[in-house]
Amino acid sequence: MGMAHSVDIDFLVNQMKDSDYAFLVMHNHPSDGSFSRKDIKTFADSVNMTVLIVLGNKGSIYILEKTKQLVPNELLSIRKTLLDWKNEVIDFSDVIEQIRTFGIVYSVM
């Protein structure tokens, strides 16, 4: 579900909630940019989403992968990190470094 410059994967995530399957979710970013705050929050919050891929229109591929299930205090820490990013206290590389400590791997191809 989306428009020319935004996509909302909440509908898809809601469909995954009661499933026993693990999911890989992929969407594109016309700007060729990496993950948004909402992408990372949705990915962290989703129990079933184990991989999130963003494809840039110029060929960039960004990947987030969970190596383990997140526990509630880790989710709170991730949300705080995303809030710090929104408030420009930290930058994207700091976000990636902090979420890595919770078993989320970031890759660029």
Coordinates of N, CA and C in Angstrom, one line a residue:
M1 N 0.9 -1.2 0.0 CA 0.0 0.0 0.0 C 0.9 1.2 0.0
G2 N 0.7 2.1 -0.9 CA 1.6 3.3 -0.9 C 1.2 4.3 -2.0
M3 N 2.0 5.3 -2.0 CA 1.9 6.4 -3.0 C 3.2 6.5 -3.7
A4 N 3.3 7.5 -4.5 CA 4.6 7.7 -5.3 C 5.8 7.8 -4.5
H5 N 5.7 8.4 -3.3 CA 6.9 8.7 -2.5 C 6.8 8.1 -1.1
S6 N 5.9 7.2 -0.8 CA 5.8 6.6 0.5 C 5.0 5.2 0.3
V7 N 5.3 4.3 1.3 CA 4.7 3.1 1.3 C 4.4 2.7 2.8
D8 N 3.2 2.2 3.0 CA 2.9 1.8 4.4 C 2.7 0.3 4.4
I9 N 3.6 -0.4 5.2 CA 3.5 -1.9 5.2 C 2.7 -2.4 6.4
D10 N 2.0 -1.5 7.1 CA 1.3 -1.9 8.3 C 0.2 -2.9 8.0
F11 N -0.5 -2.8 6.8 CA -1.5 -3.7 6.4 C -0.9 -5.1 6.3
L12 N 0.3 -5.2 5.6 CA 1.0 -6.5 5.5 C 1.4 -7.1 6.8
V13 N 2.0 -6.2 7.7 CA 2.4 -6.7 9.0 C 1.2 -7.3 9.8
N14 N 0.1 -6.6 9.7 CA -1.1 -7.1 10.4 C -1.5 -8.4 9.9
Q15 N -1.4 -8.7 8.6 CA -1.7 -10.0 8.1 C -0.8 -11.1 8.6
M16 N 0.4 -10.7 8.9 CA 1.4 -11.7 9.4 C 1.3 -12.1 10.8
K17 N 0.6 -11.3 11.6 CA 0.6 -11.5 13.1 C 0.2 -12.9 13.6
D18 N -0.8 -13.5 13.1 CA -1.2 -14.8 13.6 C -0.6 -16.0 12.8
S19 N 0.4 -15.7 12.1 CA 1.0 -16.8 11.3 C 2.1 -17.5 12.0
D20 N 2.3 -18.7 11.7 CA 3.5 -19.5 12.3 C 4.7 -19.3 11.4
Y21 N 4.6 -18.6 10.3 CA 5.7 -18.5 9.3 C 6.5 -17.3 9.7
A22 N 7.8 -17.3 9.2 CA 8.7 -16.2 9.2 C 8.6 -15.5 7.9
F23 N 8.7 -14.2 7.8 CA 8.5 -13.5 6.6 C 9.7 -12.6 6.2
L24 N 9.9 -12.5 4.9 CA 10.9 -11.6 4.3 C 10.0 -10.5 3.6
V25 N 10.2 -9.3 4.0 CA 9.4 -8.2 3.4 C 10.3 -7.3 2.6
M26 N 9.8 -6.9 1.4 CA 10.7 -6.1 0.5 C 9.8 -5.0 -0.1
H27 N 10.4 -3.8 -0.1 CA 9.7 -2.7 -0.8 C 10.8 -1.7 -1.3
N28 N 10.3 -0.8 -2.1 CA 11.3 0.1 -2.7 C 11.3 1.5 -2.2
H29 N 12.4 2.2 -2.3 CA 12.5 3.6 -1.9 C 12.9 4.3 -3.2
P30 N 12.0 5.1 -3.8 CA 12.3 5.8 -5.0 C 13.5 6.8 -4.8
S31 N 13.7 7.2 -3.6 CA 14.8 8.2 -3.3 C 16.2 7.5 -3.3
D32 N 16.2 6.1 -3.4 CA 17.4 5.3 -3.3 C 17.9 5.3 -1.9
G33 N 17.2 5.8 -0.9 CA 17.7 5.9 0.4 C 17.5 4.6 1.2
S34 N 18.1 4.5 2.3 CA 18.0 3.4 3.2 C 16.7 3.4 4.0
F35 N 16.8 2.7 5.2 CA 15.6 2.5 6.0 C 15.1 3.8 6.7
S36 N 13.8 4.0 6.7 CA 13.2 5.1 7.5 C 13.0 4.7 8.9
R37 N 12.7 5.6 9.8 CA 12.4 5.3 11.2 C 11.3 4.3 11.3
K38 N 10.2 4.6 10.5 CA 9.0 3.7 10.5 C 9.4 2.3 10.0
D39 N 10.3 2.2 9.0 CA 10.7 0.9 8.5 C 11.3 0.1 9.7
I40 N 12.3 0.7 10.4 CA 13.0 0.1 11.5 C 12.1 -0.3 12.6
K41 N 11.2 0.6 13.0 CA 10.2 0.4 14.1 C 9.3 -0.8 13.8
T42 N 8.8 -0.7 12.6 CA 7.8 -1.8 12.1 C 8.6 -3.2 12.1
F43 N 9.8 -3.2 11.6 CA 10.6 -4.4 11.6 C 10.9 -4.9 13.0
A44 N 11.3 -4.0 13.9 CA 11.6 -4.5 15.2 C 10.3 -5.0 15.9
D45 N 9.2 -4.3 15.7 CA 8.0 -4.7 16.4 C 7.3 -6.0 15.9
S46 N 7.6 -6.3 14.7 CA 7.0 -7.5 14.1 C 7.7 -8.8 14.5
V47 N 6.9 -9.7 15.1 CA 7.4 -10.9 15.6 C 7.8 -11.8 14.4
N48 N 7.0 -11.8 13.3 CA 7.2 -12.7 12.2 C 8.1 -12.2 11.1
M49 N 8.4 -10.9 11.1 CA 9.2 -10.4 10.0 C 10.7 -10.6 10.5
T50 N 11.4 -11.4 9.7 CA 12.8 -11.7 10.1 C 13.8 -11.0 9.2
V51 N 13.3 -10.6 8.0 CA 14.2 -9.9 7.1 C 13.3 -8.8 6.4
L52 N 13.9 -7.6 6.4 CA 13.3 -6.4 5.7 C 14.3 -5.9 4.6
I53 N 13.9 -5.8 3.4 CA 14.8 -5.4 2.3 C 14.2 -4.1 1.7
V54 N 15.0 -3.1 1.5 CA 14.6 -1.9 0.8 C 15.5 -1.9 -0.5
L55 N 14.8 -1.7 -1.6 CA 15.4 -1.6 -2.9 C 15.4 -0.2 -3.4
G56 N 16.5 0.4 -3.7 CA 16.5 1.8 -4.2 C 16.4 1.7 -5.7
N57 N 15.8 2.8 -6.2 CA 15.5 2.8 -7.7 C 16.8 2.9 -8.5
K58 N 17.9 3.2 -7.9 CA 19.2 3.3 -8.6 C 20.1 2.1 -8.4
G59 N 19.5 1.0 -7.8 CA 20.2 -0.3 -7.6 C 20.7 -0.6 -6.2
S60 N 20.5 0.3 -5.3 CA 21.0 0.0 -3.9 C 20.0 -1.0 -3.3
I61 N 20.6 -1.9 -2.5 CA 19.8 -2.9 -1.7 C 20.3 -2.8 -0.3
Y62 N 19.3 -2.5 0.6 CA 19.5 -2.4 2.0 C 18.8 -3.5 2.7
I63 N 19.4 -4.2 3.7 CA 18.9 -5.4 4.3 C 19.0 -5.3 5.8
L64 N 17.9 -5.5 6.5 CA 17.9 -5.7 8.0 C 17.5 -7.2 8.2
E65 N 18.2 -7.8 9.2 CA 17.9 -9.2 9.5 C 18.0 -9.4 11.0
K66 N 16.9 -10.0 11.6 CA 16.9 -10.4 13.0 C 17.6 -11.7 13.2
T67 N 18.6 -11.8 14.1 CA 19.2 -13.0 14.4 C 18.6 -13.7 15.6
K68 N 17.7 -13.0 16.2 CA 17.0 -13.6 17.4 C 15.7 -12.8 17.6
Q69 N 14.8 -13.3 18.4 CA 13.5 -12.6 18.7 C 13.9 -11.5 19.8
L70 N 13.3 -10.3 19.6 CA 13.5 -9.2 20.5 C 12.6 -9.3 21.7
V71 N 13.2 -9.0 22.9 CA 12.4 -9.0 24.1 C 11.9 -7.5 24.4
P72 N 10.9 -7.3 25.3 CA 10.3 -6.0 25.5 C 11.3 -4.9 25.8
N73 N 12.3 -5.1 26.6 CA 13.2 -4.0 27.0 C 14.1 -3.7 25.8
E74 N 14.4 -4.6 24.9 CA 15.1 -4.3 23.7 C 14.3 -3.4 22.7
L75 N 13.0 -3.8 22.6 CA 12.1 -3.0 21.8 C 12.0 -1.5 22.3
L76 N 12.0 -1.4 23.6 CA 11.9 0.0 24.2 C 13.2 0.7 23.9
S77 N 14.4 0.1 24.0 CA 15.6 0.7 23.6 C 15.7 1.1 22.2
I78 N 15.2 0.2 21.3 CA 15.2 0.6 19.9 C 14.3 1.8 19.6
R79 N 13.1 1.8 20.3 CA 12.2 3.0 20.1 C 12.9 4.3 20.6
K80 N 13.6 4.2 21.7 CA 14.3 5.4 22.2 C 15.4 5.8 21.2
T81 N 16.1 4.8 20.6 CA 17.1 5.1 19.6 C 16.5 5.8 18.4
L82 N 15.3 5.4 18.0 CA 14.7 6.0 16.8 C 14.2 7.4 17.2
L83 N 13.7 7.6 18.4 CA 13.4 8.9 18.8 C 14.6 9.9 18.9
D84 N 15.7 9.4 19.3 CA 16.9 10.2 19.3 C 17.3 10.6 17.9
W85 N 17.1 9.6 16.9 CA 17.4 9.9 15.5 C 16.4 11.0 15.0
K86 N 15.2 10.8 15.3 CA 14.2 11.8 14.9 C 14.5 13.2 15.4
N87 N 15.0 13.3 16.7 CA 15.3 14.5 17.3 C 16.7 15.0 17.0
E88 N 17.4 14.3 16.0 CA 18.7 14.6 15.5 C 19.8 14.6 16.6
V89 N 19.6 13.8 17.7 CA 20.6 13.6 18.7 C 21.6 12.7 18.2
I90 N 21.2 11.7 17.4 CA 22.2 10.8 16.8 C 21.9 10.7 15.3
D91 N 22.8 10.1 14.5 CA 22.6 9.9 13.1 C 22.3 8.5 12.7
F92 N 22.1 8.2 11.5 CA 21.7 6.9 11.0 C 22.8 5.8 11.4
S93 N 24.0 6.1 11.2 CA 25.1 5.1 11.5 C 25.1 4.8 13.0
D94 N 24.7 5.7 13.9 CA 24.6 5.4 15.3 C 23.4 4.5 15.6
V95 N 22.3 4.7 14.9 CA 21.1 3.9 15.0 C 21.5 2.5 14.6
I96 N 22.1 2.3 13.5 CA 22.5 0.9 13.1 C 23.5 0.3 14.1
E97 N 24.4 1.0 14.6 CA 25.3 0.5 15.6 C 24.5 0.0 16.9
Q98 N 23.6 0.8 17.3 CA 22.8 0.5 18.5 C 21.9 -0.7 18.3
I99 N 21.2 -0.8 17.2 CA 20.3 -1.9 17.0 C 21.1 -3.2 16.8
R100 N 22.3 -3.1 16.3 CA 23.1 -4.3 16.1 C 23.3 -5.0 17.4
T101 N 23.4 -4.3 18.5 CA 23.6 -4.9 19.8 C 22.4 -5.8 20.2
F102 N 21.3 -5.6 19.6 CA 20.1 -6.4 19.8 C 19.9 -7.6 18.8
G103 N 20.9 -7.8 18.0 CA 20.9 -8.9 17.1 C 20.2 -8.6 15.8
I104 N 20.2 -7.3 15.4 CA 19.7 -6.9 14.1 C 20.9 -6.5 13.2
V105 N 21.0 -7.3 12.1 CA 22.2 -7.1 11.2 C 21.8 -6.2 10.1
Y106 N 22.6 -5.2 9.7 CA 22.4 -4.3 8.6 C 23.4 -4.6 7.5
S107 N 22.9 -4.7 6.3 CA 23.8 -5.0 5.2 C 23.4 -4.0 4.0
V108 N 24.4 -3.7 3.2 CA 24.2 -2.9 2.0 C 24.8 -3.6 0.9
M109 N 24.1 -3.7 -0.2 CA 24.7 -4.4 -1.4 C 24.7 -3.4 -2.6

